[in-house]
């Protein structure tokens, strides 16, 4: 396979020569007083710190992250609107625990229910939304598990929309980070709700239980949870200088502890790691030779931005090897994978990404195809 060795600058573009900074020195991550926890880069999905992160545990109201995600999913597809009116059932009205205080028989907008789920952690709001979307809470739970499977949540099973204690209802810190990431990345237009500090409904004002929203101006979400079995749980996200991190802590001893422990992980992550963009969507990294085409080359690049999580002290340059297919033959469609780029060194590969055709190339005429076949034949002899 043909290889093109280039060196890229993480500040943007290519530079000549290979420059590596001294190895980054990163201390041992903080040890938290929690049953399980994780720290993830929201943009790349890379896990920076974890402890028992795949252990199945009661998720309490962190469950509502999936309930809200499905509402947002249906909104994005036009199946719901924020103005839709939901008639509150007796079942929703009778829900115990944290509530939005909706009343049986009244109509509540999807927008208010979404705030009731996210800010007030309303069990009643969650059930009302679940019944409206799927007909019943049990049917909605089935929908939740289908979404969980699509998101790669491999240690999760939902049996209700609230996180109310129930047999066989569980998730993990890693899976909660995955649904948090999906919420942030897929539905940014709704994500602003997760930063709202209070919501008033029926003249009842309730604060967001996420203490970090008051303590750290860079925190803008996501959700708290608490039951006797689950302990105190928190999924939080913050963004600083273009880097966004997600932390999930489960099984802490108090409301104060979950905030303090989550803050430790966030501060550690931002101090020692950052997200950098190596390449932009549509950026051309090679003009590859095309055989038998209406043109002799094709622009090769990336279908999406290429981001990497790396230590802050890593330096500004590293090697990147571009491996192209040895023979690229027309026809070529936009998006066809034509090779890959490997960033890093033999001592440690940071990432691998496919490179794709950024333009279509049709087959050339008869004589062009025949001429290229003959040329390829003789080239392969030597």
PDB file of N, CA and C in Angstrom, residues 376-382:
ATOM      1  N   UNK A 376      -1.137   0.485 -16.084  1.00  0.00           N
ATOM      2  CA  UNK A 376      -1.123  -0.197 -14.784  1.00  0.00           C
ATOM      3  C   UNK A 376      -0.445  -1.561 -14.889  1.00  0.00           C
ATOM      4  N   UNK A 377      -0.729  -2.264 -15.974  1.00  0.00           N
ATOM      5  CA  UNK A 377      -0.166  -3.597 -16.184  1.00  0.00           C
ATOM      6  C   UNK A 377       1.359  -3.534 -16.177  1.00  0.00           C
ATOM      7  N   UNK A 378       1.921  -2.602 -16.931  1.00  0.00           N
ATOM      8  CA  UNK A 378       3.368  -2.502 -16.999  1.00  0.00           C
ATOM      9  C   UNK A 378       3.968  -1.959 -15.714  1.00  0.00           C
ATOM     10  N   UNK A 379       3.246  -1.077 -15.022  1.00  0.00           N
ATOM     11  CA  UNK A 379       3.745  -0.577 -13.740  1.00  0.00           C
ATOM     12  C   UNK A 379       3.848  -1.692 -12.706  1.00  0.00           C
ATOM     13  N   UNK A 380       2.883  -2.616 -12.743  1.00  0.00           N
ATOM     14  CA  UNK A 380       2.869  -3.706 -11.764  1.00  0.00           C
ATOM     15  C   UNK A 380       3.909  -4.771 -12.061  1.00  0.00           C
ATOM     16  N   UNK A 381       4.508  -4.723 -13.246  1.00  0.00           N
ATOM     17  CA  UNK A 381       5.559  -5.683 -13.581  1.00  0.00           C
ATOM     18  C   UNK A 381       6.867  -5.340 -12.881  1.00  0.00           C
ATOM     19  N   UNK A 382       6.985  -4.081 -12.494  1.00  0.00           N
ATOM     20  CA  UNK A 382       8.263  -3.626 -11.935  1.00  0.00           C
ATOM     21  C   UNK A 382       8.094  -3.181 -10.487  1.00  0.00           C
TER      22      UNK A 382
END
